[in-house]
Coordinates of C-alpha atoms and ligand atoms in Angstrom, one line a residue:
X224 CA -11.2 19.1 -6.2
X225 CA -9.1 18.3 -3.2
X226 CA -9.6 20.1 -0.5
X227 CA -8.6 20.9 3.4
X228 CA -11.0 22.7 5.5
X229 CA -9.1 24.3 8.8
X230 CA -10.3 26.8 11.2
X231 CA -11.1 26.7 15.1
X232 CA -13.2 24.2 16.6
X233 CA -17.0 24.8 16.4
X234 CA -16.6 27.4 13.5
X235 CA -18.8 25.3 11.2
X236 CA -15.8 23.5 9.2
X237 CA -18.2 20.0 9.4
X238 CA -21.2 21.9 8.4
X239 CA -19.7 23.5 4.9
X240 CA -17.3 20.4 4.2
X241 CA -21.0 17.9 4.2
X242 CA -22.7 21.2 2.3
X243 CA -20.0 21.3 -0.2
X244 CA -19.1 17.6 -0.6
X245 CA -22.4 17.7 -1.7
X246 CA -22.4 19.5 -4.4
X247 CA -19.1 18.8 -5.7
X248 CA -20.1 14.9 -5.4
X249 CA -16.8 14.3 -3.5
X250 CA -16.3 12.7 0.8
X251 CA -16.2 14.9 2.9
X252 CA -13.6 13.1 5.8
X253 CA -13.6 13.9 8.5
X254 CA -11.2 12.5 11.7
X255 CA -13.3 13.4 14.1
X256 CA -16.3 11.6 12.8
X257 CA -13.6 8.6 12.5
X258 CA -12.7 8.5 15.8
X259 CA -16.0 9.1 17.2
X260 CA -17.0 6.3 15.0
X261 CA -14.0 4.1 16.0
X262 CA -15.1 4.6 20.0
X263 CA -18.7 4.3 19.9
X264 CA -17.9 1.0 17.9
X265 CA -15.1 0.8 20.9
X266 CA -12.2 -0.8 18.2
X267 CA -8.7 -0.2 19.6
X268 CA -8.3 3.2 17.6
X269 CA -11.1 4.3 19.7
X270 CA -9.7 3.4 23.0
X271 CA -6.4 5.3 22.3
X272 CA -8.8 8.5 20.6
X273 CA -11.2 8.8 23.3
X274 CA -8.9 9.7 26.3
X275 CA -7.2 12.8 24.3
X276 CA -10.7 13.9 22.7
X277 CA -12.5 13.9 26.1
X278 CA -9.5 15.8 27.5
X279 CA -9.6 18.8 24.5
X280 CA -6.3 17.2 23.0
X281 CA -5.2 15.9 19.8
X282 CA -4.5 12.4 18.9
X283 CA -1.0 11.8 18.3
X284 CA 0.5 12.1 14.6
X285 CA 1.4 8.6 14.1
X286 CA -2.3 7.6 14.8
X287 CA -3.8 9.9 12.9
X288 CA -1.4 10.1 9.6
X289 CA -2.4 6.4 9.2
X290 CA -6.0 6.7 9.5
X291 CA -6.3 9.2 6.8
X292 CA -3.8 7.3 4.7
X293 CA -5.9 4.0 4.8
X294 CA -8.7 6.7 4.0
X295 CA -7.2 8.2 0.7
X296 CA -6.4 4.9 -0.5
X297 CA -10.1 4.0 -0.9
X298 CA -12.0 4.2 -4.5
X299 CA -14.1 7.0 -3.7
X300 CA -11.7 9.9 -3.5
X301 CA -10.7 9.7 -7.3
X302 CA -12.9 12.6 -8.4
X303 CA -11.4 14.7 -4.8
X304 CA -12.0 14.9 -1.3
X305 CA -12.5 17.1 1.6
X306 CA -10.5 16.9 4.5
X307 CA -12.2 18.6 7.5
X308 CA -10.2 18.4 10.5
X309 CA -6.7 17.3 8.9
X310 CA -4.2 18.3 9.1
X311 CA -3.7 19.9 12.7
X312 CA -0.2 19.6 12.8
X313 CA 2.5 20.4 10.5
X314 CA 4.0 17.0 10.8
X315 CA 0.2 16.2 9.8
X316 CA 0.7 18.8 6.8
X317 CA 3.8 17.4 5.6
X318 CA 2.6 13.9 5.7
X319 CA -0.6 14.5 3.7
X320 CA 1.9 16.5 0.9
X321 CA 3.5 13.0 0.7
X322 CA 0.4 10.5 0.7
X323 CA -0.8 12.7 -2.0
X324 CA 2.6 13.3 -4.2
X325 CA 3.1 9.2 -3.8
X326 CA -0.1 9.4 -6.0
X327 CA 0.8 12.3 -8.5
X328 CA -1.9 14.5 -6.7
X329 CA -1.4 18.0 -5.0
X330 CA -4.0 20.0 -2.9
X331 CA -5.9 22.6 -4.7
X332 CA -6.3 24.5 -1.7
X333 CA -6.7 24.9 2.0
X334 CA -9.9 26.9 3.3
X335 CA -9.4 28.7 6.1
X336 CA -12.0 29.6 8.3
X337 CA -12.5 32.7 10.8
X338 CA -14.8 33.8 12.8
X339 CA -14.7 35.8 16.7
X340 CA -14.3 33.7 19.5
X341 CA -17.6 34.7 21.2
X342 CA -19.8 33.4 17.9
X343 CA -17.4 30.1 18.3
X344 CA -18.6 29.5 22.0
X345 CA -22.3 30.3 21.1
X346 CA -21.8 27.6 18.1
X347 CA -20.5 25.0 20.4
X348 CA -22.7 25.5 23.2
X349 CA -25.8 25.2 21.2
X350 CA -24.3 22.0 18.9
X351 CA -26.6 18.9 18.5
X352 CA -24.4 16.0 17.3
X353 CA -26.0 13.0 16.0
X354 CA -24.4 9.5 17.2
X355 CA -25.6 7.4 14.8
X356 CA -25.0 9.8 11.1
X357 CA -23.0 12.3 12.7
X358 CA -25.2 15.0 11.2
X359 CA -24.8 18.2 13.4
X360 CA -28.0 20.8 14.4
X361 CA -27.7 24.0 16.1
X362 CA -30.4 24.3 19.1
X363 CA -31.4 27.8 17.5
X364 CA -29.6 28.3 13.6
X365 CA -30.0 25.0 12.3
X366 CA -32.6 23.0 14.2
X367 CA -33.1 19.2 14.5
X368 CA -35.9 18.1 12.4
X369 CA -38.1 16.1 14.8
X370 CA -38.4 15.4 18.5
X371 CA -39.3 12.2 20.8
X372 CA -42.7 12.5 22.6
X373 CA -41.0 14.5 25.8
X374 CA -39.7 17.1 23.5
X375 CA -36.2 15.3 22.8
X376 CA -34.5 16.1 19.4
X377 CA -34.4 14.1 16.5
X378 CA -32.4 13.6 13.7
X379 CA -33.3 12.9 10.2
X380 CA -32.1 9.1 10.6
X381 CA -34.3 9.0 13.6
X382 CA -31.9 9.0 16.3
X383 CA -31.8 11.0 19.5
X384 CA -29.4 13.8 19.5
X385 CA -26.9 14.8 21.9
X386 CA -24.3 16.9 23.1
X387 CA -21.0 16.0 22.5
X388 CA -18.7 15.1 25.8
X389 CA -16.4 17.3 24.4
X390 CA -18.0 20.6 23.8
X391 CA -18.1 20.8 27.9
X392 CA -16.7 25.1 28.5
X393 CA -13.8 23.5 30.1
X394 CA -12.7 21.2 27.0
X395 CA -13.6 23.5 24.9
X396 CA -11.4 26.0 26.1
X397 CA -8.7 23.5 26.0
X398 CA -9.4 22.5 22.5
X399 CA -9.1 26.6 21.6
X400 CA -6.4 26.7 23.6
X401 CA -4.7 23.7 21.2
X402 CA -5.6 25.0 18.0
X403 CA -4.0 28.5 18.9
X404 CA -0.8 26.4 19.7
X405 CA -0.5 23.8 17.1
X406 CA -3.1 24.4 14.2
X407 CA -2.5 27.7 14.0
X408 CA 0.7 27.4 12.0
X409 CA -0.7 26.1 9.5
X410 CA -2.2 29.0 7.8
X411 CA 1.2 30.3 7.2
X412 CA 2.5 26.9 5.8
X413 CA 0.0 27.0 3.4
X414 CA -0.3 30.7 2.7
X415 CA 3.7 30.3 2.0
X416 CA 2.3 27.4 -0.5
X417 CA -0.1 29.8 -1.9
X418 CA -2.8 27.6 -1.0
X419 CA -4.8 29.1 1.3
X420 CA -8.1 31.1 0.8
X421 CA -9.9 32.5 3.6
X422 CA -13.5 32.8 4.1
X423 CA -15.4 34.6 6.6
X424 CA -17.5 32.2 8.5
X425 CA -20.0 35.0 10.0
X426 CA -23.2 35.2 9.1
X427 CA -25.9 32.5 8.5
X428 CA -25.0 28.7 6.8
X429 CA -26.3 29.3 3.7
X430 CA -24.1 33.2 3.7
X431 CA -21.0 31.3 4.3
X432 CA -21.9 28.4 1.6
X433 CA -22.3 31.4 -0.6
X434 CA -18.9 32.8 0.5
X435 CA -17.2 29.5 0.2
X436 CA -18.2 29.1 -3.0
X437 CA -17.3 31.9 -4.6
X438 CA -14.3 31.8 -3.9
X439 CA -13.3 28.0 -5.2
X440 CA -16.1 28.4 -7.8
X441 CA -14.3 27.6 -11.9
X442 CA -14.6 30.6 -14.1
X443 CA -13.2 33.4 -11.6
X444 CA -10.5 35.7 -11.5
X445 CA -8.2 33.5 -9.1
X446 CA -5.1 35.7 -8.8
X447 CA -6.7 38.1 -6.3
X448 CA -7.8 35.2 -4.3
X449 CA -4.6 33.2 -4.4
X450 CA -5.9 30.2 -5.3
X451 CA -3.6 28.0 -7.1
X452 CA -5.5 26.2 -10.2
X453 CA -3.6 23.0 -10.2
X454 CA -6.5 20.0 -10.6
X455 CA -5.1 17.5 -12.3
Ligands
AP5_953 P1 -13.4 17.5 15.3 O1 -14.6 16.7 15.3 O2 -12.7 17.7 14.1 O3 -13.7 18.8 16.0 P2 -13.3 20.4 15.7 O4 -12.3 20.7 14.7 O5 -12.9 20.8 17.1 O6 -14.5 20.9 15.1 P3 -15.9 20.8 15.5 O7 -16.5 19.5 15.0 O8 -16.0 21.1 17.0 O9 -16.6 22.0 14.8 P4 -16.8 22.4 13.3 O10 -15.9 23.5 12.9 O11 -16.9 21.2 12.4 O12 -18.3 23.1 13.4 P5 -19.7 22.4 13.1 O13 -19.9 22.4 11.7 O14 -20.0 21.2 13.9 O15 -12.3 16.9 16.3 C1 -12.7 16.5 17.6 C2 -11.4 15.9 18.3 O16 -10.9 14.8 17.6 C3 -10.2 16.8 18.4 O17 -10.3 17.7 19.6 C4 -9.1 15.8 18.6 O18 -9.0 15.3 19.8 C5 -9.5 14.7 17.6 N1 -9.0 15.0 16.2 C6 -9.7 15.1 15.1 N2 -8.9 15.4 14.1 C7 -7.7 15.3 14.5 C8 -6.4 15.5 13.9 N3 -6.3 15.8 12.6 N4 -5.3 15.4 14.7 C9 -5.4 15.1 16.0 N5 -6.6 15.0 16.6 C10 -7.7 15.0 15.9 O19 -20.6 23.7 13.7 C11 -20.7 23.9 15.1 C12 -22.1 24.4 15.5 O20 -22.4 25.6 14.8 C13 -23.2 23.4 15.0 O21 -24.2 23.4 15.9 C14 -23.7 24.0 13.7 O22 -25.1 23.7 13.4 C15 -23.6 25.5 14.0 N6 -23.2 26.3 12.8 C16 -22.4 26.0 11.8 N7 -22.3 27.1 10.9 C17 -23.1 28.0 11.4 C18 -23.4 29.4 11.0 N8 -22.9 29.9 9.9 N9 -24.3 30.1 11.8 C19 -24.8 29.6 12.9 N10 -24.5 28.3 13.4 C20 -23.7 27.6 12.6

């Protein structure tokens, strides 16, 4: 199954992509895991990421488009792939339709998901990233696993969790303030596709697994949902 996960930041797109990869034994990728990868390893990707990530911003198209290019060409995606976090753009959009069609291969849908701003911020603002898996806890809904001696959280790998630079209120305002602008298009270039399925991400993780997954699950009526059935 080839998937695209979109929705406002801190909805909990990372959180169902890695529950849902999972299952369906497919990567979940995710560009924002890339680039924070690319700058903690500080590679020149990362230098050019970092300064439009700290500020709330998106990292220009032509970066971007190639990363997940060199991505899709990899070994692992031939049973499917999600894509959490891309595309953002429609330029992003139409450029994915093309890496794909160069490889006989459509979308079977785009997930889009919704939730009310205030649940967003309260997301965000108890988020505990990990910097070395990339793993994500919520201080109250989804909490880290372990903790250091002085009551520091831990993840499973065993390293120290922390809050990401940009989930500061500010930035994320900003980053709101972006996806209202530029990545909120999208939903009507893929609902004019007939790709799009909506799921309501209210409600606990497991709920919204549940939710996710029955609307993508084989077997069900699809017209209602207007999901295309196109796996090849
Ligand atoms: P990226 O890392 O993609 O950030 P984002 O889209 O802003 O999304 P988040 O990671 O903030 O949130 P999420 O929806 O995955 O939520 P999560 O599962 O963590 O991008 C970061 C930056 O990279 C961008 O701003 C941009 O600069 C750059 N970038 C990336 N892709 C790009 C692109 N394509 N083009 C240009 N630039 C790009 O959940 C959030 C919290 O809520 C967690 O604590 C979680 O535990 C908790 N939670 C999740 N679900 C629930 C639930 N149901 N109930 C309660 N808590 C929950």
């Amino acid at each position: 199954m080839r998937l695209v996960f979109l929705g406002p930041p801190g909805i909990g797109k990372g959180t169902q992509a890695e529950r849902l990869a999972g299952r369906l034994s497919v990567p979940k990728i995710s560009t924002g895991d890339i680039f924070r990868d690319a700058i903690a390893g500080k590679t020149p990707m990362g230098l050019k990421a970092k300064s439009y990530m700290d500020a709330g911003h998106l990292v220009p198209d032509s970066v971007v488009i190639g990363v997940v290019e060199e991505r899709l060409s990899r070994e692992d995606v031939q049973n499917g792939f999600i894509l959490d976090g891309f595309p953002r753009t429609v330029p992003q959009a139409e450029a994915l339709e093309g890496i794909l069609s160069r490889k006989g291969l459509t979308l079977n849908n785009a997930v889009l998901f919704e939730a009310p701003e205030e649940e967003i911020v309260r997301r965000i603002s108890g988020r505990l990233s990990c910097p070395n898996c990339q793993r994500v806890y919520h201080s109250e809904h989804n909490p880290a696993p372990g903790q250091t001696a002085e009551g520091e959280p831990l993840c499973a790998c065993g390293a120290r969790l922390v809050r990401r630079k940009d989930d500061l209120p500010e930035t994320v305002a900003e980053r709101l303030k972006v996806y209202r602008s530029q990545t909120a298009p999208l939903v009507n270039y893929y609902r004019a596709k007939e790709l799009l399925v909506s799921v309501d991400a209210v409600g606990s993780i497991e709920e919204v697994t549940h939710d996710l997954e029955s609307r993508l699950s084989p077997g069900k009526s699809y017209d209602h949902l207007k999901i295309k059935r196109g796996d090849r």
